[in-house]
Every structure is written in structure tokens, then in C-alpha cells.
PDB file of C-alpha atoms in Angstrom:
ATOM      1  CA  MET A   1       3.392 -22.563  -4.002  1.00 77.00           C
ATOM      2  CA  ASN A   2       6.661 -22.412  -2.116  1.00 79.00           C
ATOM      3  CA  PRO A   3       8.434 -19.125  -2.719  1.00 86.00           C
ATOM      4  CA  ARG A   4      12.061 -18.964  -3.855  1.00 85.00           C
ATOM      5  CA  GLY A   5      14.493 -20.838  -1.649  1.00 83.00           C
ATOM      6  CA  VAL A   6      11.817 -22.425   0.553  1.00 83.00           C
ATOM      7  CA  GLY A   7      11.223 -26.166   0.584  1.00 77.00           C
ATOM      8  CA  GLY A   8      12.237 -27.604  -2.778  1.00 79.00           C
ATOM      9  CA  SER A   9      12.155 -24.311  -4.691  1.00 84.00           C
ATOM     10  CA  ASP A  10      15.289 -22.956  -6.333  1.00 85.00           C
ATOM     11  CA  ALA A  11      17.148 -20.182  -4.504  1.00 85.00           C
ATOM     12  CA  PRO A  12      18.695 -17.927  -7.136  1.00 84.00           C
ATOM     13  CA  THR A  13      21.376 -15.556  -5.891  1.00 86.00           C
ATOM     14  CA  GLY A  14      20.912 -11.800  -5.813  1.00 82.00           C
ATOM     15  CA  ASP A  15      17.717  -9.811  -5.531  1.00 82.00           C
ATOM     16  CA  GLY A  16      14.219 -11.161  -6.016  1.00 85.00           C
ATOM     17  CA  TYR A  17      13.207 -11.967  -2.470  1.00 90.00           C
ATOM     18  CA  ASP A  18      10.738  -9.123  -2.057  1.00 93.00           C
ATOM     19  CA  PRO A  19       6.911  -9.293  -2.149  1.00 95.00           C
ATOM     20  CA  THR A  20       6.769  -7.762  -5.643  1.00 95.00           C
ATOM     21  CA  THR A  21       8.973 -10.462  -7.167  1.00 94.00           C
ATOM     22  CA  ILE A  22       7.254 -13.258  -5.246  1.00 95.00           C
ATOM     23  CA  ALA A  23       3.908 -11.962  -6.570  1.00 96.00           C
ATOM     24  CA  ALA A  24       5.323 -11.977 -10.117  1.00 95.00           C
ATOM     25  CA  ASP A  25       6.474 -15.577  -9.601  1.00 94.00           C
ATOM     26  CA  ALA A  26       2.951 -16.530  -8.470  1.00 95.00           C
ATOM     27  CA  ALA A  27       1.370 -14.738 -11.443  1.00 97.00           C
ATOM     28  CA  ALA A  28       3.658 -16.678 -13.782  1.00 95.00           C
ATOM     29  CA  VAL A  29       2.362 -20.042 -12.542  1.00 94.00           C
ATOM     30  CA  LEU A  30      -1.314 -19.237 -12.016  1.00 95.00           C
ATOM     31  CA  GLN A  31      -3.369 -20.587 -14.915  1.00 90.00           C
ATOM     32  CA  GLU A  32      -6.697 -19.139 -13.778  1.00 96.00           C
ATOM     33  CA  PRO A  33      -8.111 -16.938 -11.016  1.00 97.00           C
ATOM     34  CA  ALA A  34      -7.462 -18.356  -7.548  1.00 97.00           C
ATOM     35  CA  HIS A  35      -8.368 -17.850  -3.919  1.00 98.00           C
ATOM     36  CA  VAL A  36      -5.071 -16.480  -2.587  1.00 98.00           C
ATOM     37  CA  ILE A  37      -3.902 -17.040   0.981  1.00 97.00           C
ATOM     38  CA  GLY A  38      -0.808 -15.438   2.449  1.00 95.00           C
ATOM     39  CA  ALA A  39       0.563 -15.502   5.979  1.00 94.00           C
ATOM     40  CA  SER A  40       2.921 -12.928   7.479  1.00 92.00           C
ATOM     41  CA  MET A  41       5.298 -11.817   4.716  1.00 92.00           C
ATOM     42  CA  GLY A  42       3.393 -14.090   2.341  1.00 94.00           C
ATOM     43  CA  ALA A  43       0.402 -11.804   2.917  1.00 95.00           C
ATOM     44  CA  ALA A  44       2.501  -8.949   1.542  1.00 95.00           C
ATOM     45  CA  ALA A  45       3.100 -10.988  -1.625  1.00 96.00           C
ATOM     46  CA  ALA A  46      -0.635 -11.801  -1.800  1.00 97.00           C
ATOM     47  CA  VAL A  47      -1.496  -8.093  -1.575  1.00 97.00           C
ATOM     48  CA  GLU A  48       1.059  -7.305  -4.257  1.00 96.00           C
ATOM     49  CA  LEU A  49      -0.414 -10.010  -6.504  1.00 97.00           C
ATOM     50  CA  ALA A  50      -3.936  -8.625  -6.029  1.00 97.00           C
ATOM     51  CA  LEU A  51      -2.788  -5.085  -6.821  1.00 97.00           C
ATOM     52  CA  ARG A  52      -0.700  -5.978  -9.882  1.00 97.00           C
ATOM     53  CA  HIS A  53      -2.792  -8.848 -11.270  1.00 97.00           C
ATOM     54  CA  PRO A  54      -6.367  -8.413  -9.983  1.00 96.00           C
ATOM     55  CA  GLN A  55      -7.687 -10.686 -12.722  1.00 97.00           C
ATOM     56  CA  LEU A  56      -5.876 -13.620 -11.063  1.00 97.00           C
ATOM     57  CA  VAL A  57      -7.275 -13.127  -7.548  1.00 98.00           C
ATOM     58  CA  ARG A  58     -10.799 -14.329  -6.710  1.00 97.00           C
ATOM     59  CA  SER A  59     -10.415 -13.610  -3.000  1.00 97.00           C
ATOM     60  CA  LEU A  60      -7.721 -12.789  -0.469  1.00 97.00           C
ATOM     61  CA  THR A  61      -7.121 -14.300   2.943  1.00 98.00           C
ATOM     62  CA  LEU A  62      -4.396 -12.464   4.830  1.00 97.00           C
ATOM     63  CA  ILE A  63      -3.191 -14.205   7.981  1.00 96.00           C
ATOM     64  CA  THR A  64      -1.300 -11.960  10.427  1.00 93.00           C
ATOM     65  CA  PRO A  65      -0.298  -9.766   7.488  1.00 95.00           C
ATOM     66  CA  ALA A  66       3.120  -8.153   7.722  1.00 93.00           C
ATOM     67  CA  LEU A  67       2.634  -5.078   5.558  1.00 94.00           C
ATOM     68  CA  ARG A  68       4.665  -2.621   7.627  1.00 92.00           C
ATOM     69  CA  ALA A  69       7.972  -3.055   9.419  1.00 91.00           C
ATOM     70  CA  THR A  70       7.956  -1.767  12.966  1.00 91.00           C
ATOM     71  CA  PRO A  71      11.303  -1.226  14.710  1.00 93.00           C
ATOM     72  CA  ARG A  72      10.636  -4.422  16.724  1.00 92.00           C
ATOM     73  CA  LEU A  73       9.967  -6.465  13.590  1.00 92.00           C
ATOM     74  CA  ARG A  74      13.126  -5.142  11.925  1.00 93.00           C
ATOM     75  CA  ALA A  75      15.213  -5.942  15.009  1.00 94.00           C
ATOM     76  CA  VAL A  76      13.728  -9.419  15.349  1.00 93.00           C
ATOM     77  CA  LEU A  77      14.323 -10.202  11.670  1.00 93.00           C
ATOM     78  CA  GLN A  78      17.976  -9.141  12.019  1.00 94.00           C
ATOM     79  CA  ALA A  79      18.351 -11.333  15.094  1.00 94.00           C
ATOM     80  CA  TRP A  80      16.732 -14.319  13.376  1.00 93.00           C
ATOM     81  CA  CYS A  81      19.072 -13.959  10.420  1.00 94.00           C
ATOM     82  CA  ALA A  82      22.061 -13.975  12.778  1.00 95.00           C
ATOM     83  CA  VAL A  83      20.771 -17.018  14.677  1.00 95.00           C
ATOM     84  CA  ALA A  84      19.966 -18.864  11.422  1.00 94.00           C
ATOM     85  CA  THR A  85      23.671 -19.269  10.715  1.00 94.00           C
ATOM     86  CA  ALA A  86      23.890 -21.497  13.820  1.00 95.00           C
ATOM     87  CA  GLY A  87      21.423 -23.958  12.298  1.00 95.00           C
ATOM     88  CA  PRO A  88      17.728 -24.773  12.109  1.00 95.00           C
ATOM     89  CA  GLU A  89      17.401 -26.267  15.611  1.00 96.00           C
ATOM     90  CA  LEU A  90      18.534 -23.100  17.391  1.00 96.00           C
ATOM     91  CA  LEU A  91      16.522 -20.875  15.046  1.00 95.00           C
ATOM     92  CA  ALA A  92      13.371 -22.945  15.710  1.00 95.00           C
ATOM     93  CA  LYS A  93      13.861 -22.592  19.475  1.00 95.00           C
ATOM     94  CA  THR A  94      14.372 -18.852  19.018  1.00 95.00           C
ATOM     95  CA  LEU A  95      11.255 -18.469  16.874  1.00 93.00           C
ATOM     96  CA  LEU A  96       8.852 -20.311  19.195  1.00 94.00           C
ATOM     97  CA  PRO A  97       8.166 -17.512  21.714  1.00 93.00           C
ATOM     98  CA  TRP A  98       7.662 -14.995  18.889  1.00 91.00           C
ATOM     99  CA  LEU A  99       5.290 -17.105  16.810  1.00 91.00           C
ATOM    100  CA  PHE A 100       3.094 -18.865  19.342  1.00 91.00           C
ATOM    101  CA  SER A 101       0.766 -17.807  22.142  1.00 90.00           C
ATOM    102  CA  GLU A 102       1.439 -18.257  25.826  1.00 90.00           C
ATOM    103  CA  LYS A 103      -1.256 -20.943  25.939  1.00 90.00           C
ATOM    104  CA  THR A 104       0.473 -22.905  23.170  1.00 91.00           C
ATOM    105  CA  LEU A 105       3.885 -22.479  24.760  1.00 94.00           C
ATOM    106  CA  ALA A 106       2.569 -23.623  28.161  1.00 95.00           C
ATOM    107  CA  ASN A 107       1.718 -27.046  26.743  1.00 96.00           C
ATOM    108  CA  GLU A 108       5.057 -28.857  26.581  1.00 96.00           C
ATOM    109  CA  ARG A 109       3.858 -31.501  24.120  1.00 97.00           C
ATOM    110  CA  THR A 110       2.425 -28.905  21.715  1.00 96.00           C
ATOM    111  CA  ARG A 111       5.489 -26.692  22.089  1.00 96.00           C
ATOM    112  CA  GLU A 112       7.798 -29.603  21.258  1.00 97.00           C
ATOM    113  CA  ARG A 113       5.705 -30.627  18.245  1.00 97.00           C
ATOM    114  CA  ASN A 114       5.834 -27.047  16.929  1.00 96.00           C
ATOM    115  CA  ARG A 115       9.595 -26.891  17.510  1.00 97.00           C
ATOM    116  CA  ARG A 116      10.117 -30.108  15.538  1.00 97.00           C
ATOM    117  CA  GLY A 117       7.928 -28.820  12.707  1.00 95.00           C
ATOM    118  CA  LEU A 118       9.768 -25.509  12.555  1.00 93.00           C
ATOM    119  CA  THR A 119      13.119 -27.301  12.594  1.00 95.00           C
ATOM    120  CA  THR A 120      12.048 -29.455   9.649  1.00 93.00           C
ATOM    121  CA  ILE A 121      10.869 -26.443   7.641  1.00 89.00           C
ATOM    122  CA  LEU A 122      13.941 -24.380   8.494  1.00 91.00           C
ATOM    123  CA  SER A 123      16.297 -27.215   7.564  1.00 91.00           C
ATOM    124  CA  ARG A 124      15.055 -26.736   3.982  1.00 88.00           C
ATOM    125  CA  THR A 125      15.726 -22.979   3.938  1.00 89.00           C
ATOM    126  CA  ALA A 126      19.292 -21.663   3.868  1.00 89.00           C
ATOM    127  CA  ALA A 127      20.290 -18.830   6.216  1.00 92.00           C
ATOM    128  CA  GLU A 128      21.264 -16.718   3.185  1.00 92.00           C
ATOM    129  CA  VAL A 129      17.712 -17.037   1.859  1.00 91.00           C
ATOM    130  CA  LEU A 130      16.289 -15.752   5.143  1.00 92.00           C
ATOM    131  CA  GLU A 131      18.658 -12.780   4.914  1.00 93.00           C
ATOM    132  CA  ARG A 132      17.482 -12.060   1.350  1.00 93.00           C
ATOM    133  CA  TYR A 133      13.825 -12.212   2.420  1.00 93.00           C
ATOM    134  CA  ALA A 134      14.448  -9.918   5.388  1.00 94.00           C
ATOM    135  CA  ALA A 135      16.179  -7.365   3.129  1.00 94.00           C
ATOM    136  CA  GLY A 136      13.486  -7.628   0.444  1.00 94.00           C
ATOM    137  CA  PHE A 137      10.673  -7.224   2.953  1.00 94.00           C
ATOM    138  CA  ASP A 138      12.417  -4.315   4.659  1.00 94.00           C
ATOM    139  CA  ALA A 139      12.732  -2.464   1.351  1.00 94.00           C
ATOM    140  CA  TRP A 140       9.064  -3.138   0.446  1.00 94.00           C
ATOM    141  CA  ALA A 141       7.388  -2.659   3.868  1.00 93.00           C
ATOM    142  CA  GLY A 142       4.906   0.181   4.004  1.00 91.00           C
ATOM    143  CA  SER A 143       5.250   0.957   0.310  1.00 93.00           C
ATOM    144  CA  ARG A 144       1.681  -0.100  -0.512  1.00 93.00           C
ATOM    145  CA  ASP A 145      -0.237   1.565   2.340  1.00 91.00           C
ATOM    146  CA  GLU A 146      -1.889   4.098   0.037  1.00 92.00           C
ATOM    147  CA  ASP A 147      -2.738   1.459  -2.588  1.00 95.00           C
ATOM    148  CA  LEU A 148      -4.685  -0.857  -0.282  1.00 94.00           C
ATOM    149  CA  ALA A 149      -7.858   1.172  -0.859  1.00 93.00           C
ATOM    150  CA  ASP A 150      -7.617   0.169  -4.547  1.00 93.00           C
ATOM    151  CA  LEU A 151      -8.138  -3.519  -3.764  1.00 94.00           C
ATOM    152  CA  GLU A 152     -11.519  -4.617  -5.069  1.00 91.00           C
ATOM    153  CA  VAL A 153     -11.520  -8.244  -4.032  1.00 96.00           C
ATOM    154  CA  ALA A 154     -13.251 -10.022  -1.149  1.00 96.00           C
ATOM    155  CA  THR A 155     -10.708  -9.955   1.657  1.00 97.00           C
ATOM    156  CA  LEU A 156     -10.564 -11.776   4.976  1.00 97.00           C
ATOM    157  CA  VAL A 157      -7.916 -10.630   7.447  1.00 96.00           C
ATOM    158  CA  LEU A 158      -7.099 -12.937  10.370  1.00 96.00           C
ATOM    159  CA  VAL A 159      -5.039 -11.327  13.096  1.00 94.00           C
ATOM    160  CA  ALA A 160      -3.590 -12.903  16.198  1.00 92.00           C
ATOM    161  CA  ALA A 161      -4.810 -11.023  19.252  1.00 87.00           C
ATOM    162  CA  GLY A 162      -1.434 -11.454  20.982  1.00 86.00           C
ATOM    163  CA  ASP A 163       0.834 -11.014  17.952  1.00 89.00           C
ATOM    164  CA  LEU A 164       4.184  -9.569  19.041  1.00 88.00           C
ATOM    165  CA  LEU A 165       5.565  -9.085  15.529  1.00 88.00           C
ATOM    166  CA  VAL A 166       2.680  -7.427  13.683  1.00 88.00           C
ATOM    167  CA  PRO A 167       0.429  -5.992  16.385  1.00 87.00           C
ATOM    168  CA  ASP A 168      -0.795  -3.394  13.868  1.00 86.00           C
ATOM    169  CA  ALA A 169      -2.083  -5.985  11.374  1.00 88.00           C
ATOM    170  CA  ALA A 170      -5.716  -4.912  11.771  1.00 88.00           C
ATOM    171  CA  SER A 171      -4.969  -1.205  11.367  1.00 88.00           C
ATOM    172  CA  SER A 172      -2.554  -1.756   8.469  1.00 87.00           C
ATOM    173  CA  THR A 173      -5.355  -3.416   6.486  1.00 90.00           C
ATOM    174  CA  SER A 174      -8.148  -1.050   7.569  1.00 89.00           C
ATOM    175  CA  THR A 175      -8.219   0.787   4.242  1.00 91.00           C
ATOM    176  CA  ILE A 176      -9.089  -2.351   2.254  1.00 93.00           C
ATOM    177  CA  SER A 177     -12.674  -1.664   1.244  1.00 90.00           C
ATOM    178  CA  GLY A 178     -15.107  -4.185   2.694  1.00 90.00           C
ATOM    179  CA  ALA A 179     -12.441  -6.353   4.314  1.00 94.00           C
ATOM    180  CA  THR A 180     -13.576  -8.565   7.151  1.00 95.00           C
ATOM    181  CA  VAL A 181     -11.101  -8.518  10.035  1.00 94.00           C
ATOM    182  CA  ILE A 182     -11.219 -11.240  12.666  1.00 94.00           C
ATOM    183  CA  ALA A 183      -8.987 -11.187  15.743  1.00 92.00           C
ATOM    184  CA  VAL A 184      -8.306 -14.691  16.971  1.00 92.00           C
ATOM    185  CA  PRO A 185      -8.207 -14.650  20.780  1.00 89.00           C
ATOM    186  CA  GLU A 186      -5.391 -16.325  22.734  1.00 83.00           C
ATOM    187  CA  SER A 187      -3.204 -16.507  19.650  1.00 85.00           C
ATOM    188  CA  GLY A 188       0.256 -15.143  19.039  1.00 79.00           C
TER     189      GLY A 188
END
């Protein structure tokens, strides 16, 4: 499912770009329990879905979960929102060193392929939508820390060993009972 304003999804104005609302949108379309996968801020929406609608979640896979907002993450999100107004090509170039490992960036062919892919994705997401997501995430971040222990679903957490944006991903999910955490080496 593409969240609001991403890909071909509608982008209503106003609020509604926070993990709680995205989880409610997912719950509205799920017809039966599902294996739920969320990456980065999508992991926050997956956690919210599992907490609010546990009957709909068979398992959780959280990939580099952004559940807290460090000062670096907040600053980077603000910068990305500012750069997004200049267009998807510049934003994709700006995102590359934050999203990919040194090994990936060292390979010019792979780096260029990732830049093209990011540009394509970003060309389908308006700068205003990115600003709404950044504000929604900022307001939500850290609000569910104490509730993570209430999750009673099989959970796999994949963290990037060299993640610059959410280096605390493993510790932020440590209270999820029985979660399996795997750090992927040489990844960013």
C-alpha cells in the first residue's frame, strides 16, 4: 500500500501524515490479518497498526525503524524538505549519502542506478507531502516507546549497521518482547 501522497495515492491537504493516521488507513483496507512490513517511517506506521489493531497483524518486519527523532534526524528531515522544493533530481542526489552505505556509493554504476530510482519515486511525491510527513513524524516520534512492550506479535527488526539516520534502531525496539534483531553489516 502506498501511503497518502506517495505514488498514485491521493494527497489530501491538512493533517493526516503521521504514523497513527497511516496505520488507520492501512486498517481500513486490510481485509484479513497480514504480515506487515514497514521501512523507516513506514515502520512507525506498522508499529502503530500492530498496537491499535493487533487482530490485523500476523507478524511485523521493521526495516531500519524510525521510532524516535534524534536531533540529526530532525535536522536532516528539515533540510530534505527545503531541498525538495528544487525538484526530485536534486533531492535524490542529496538523499544518496544518507541512505546508502559507503560500499554502495563507491560503485558508480550502482550509485547511479539508485539515484535514478530515487528520482523516479520522488517525482511522484510533492514537496508539500514530504513536509507534511516530516511534521507528522516529528509530532509522533518517541510517543510509543512505553507501549512497545505490549506488542505480542512475531517481530523481525532489520537494522543497517552503518545507518546515519536511525543509529538507535536496535535499542529503540529492544522492549518488543521476543523480537529478533539483525544488524546487516556494510549497510547504511
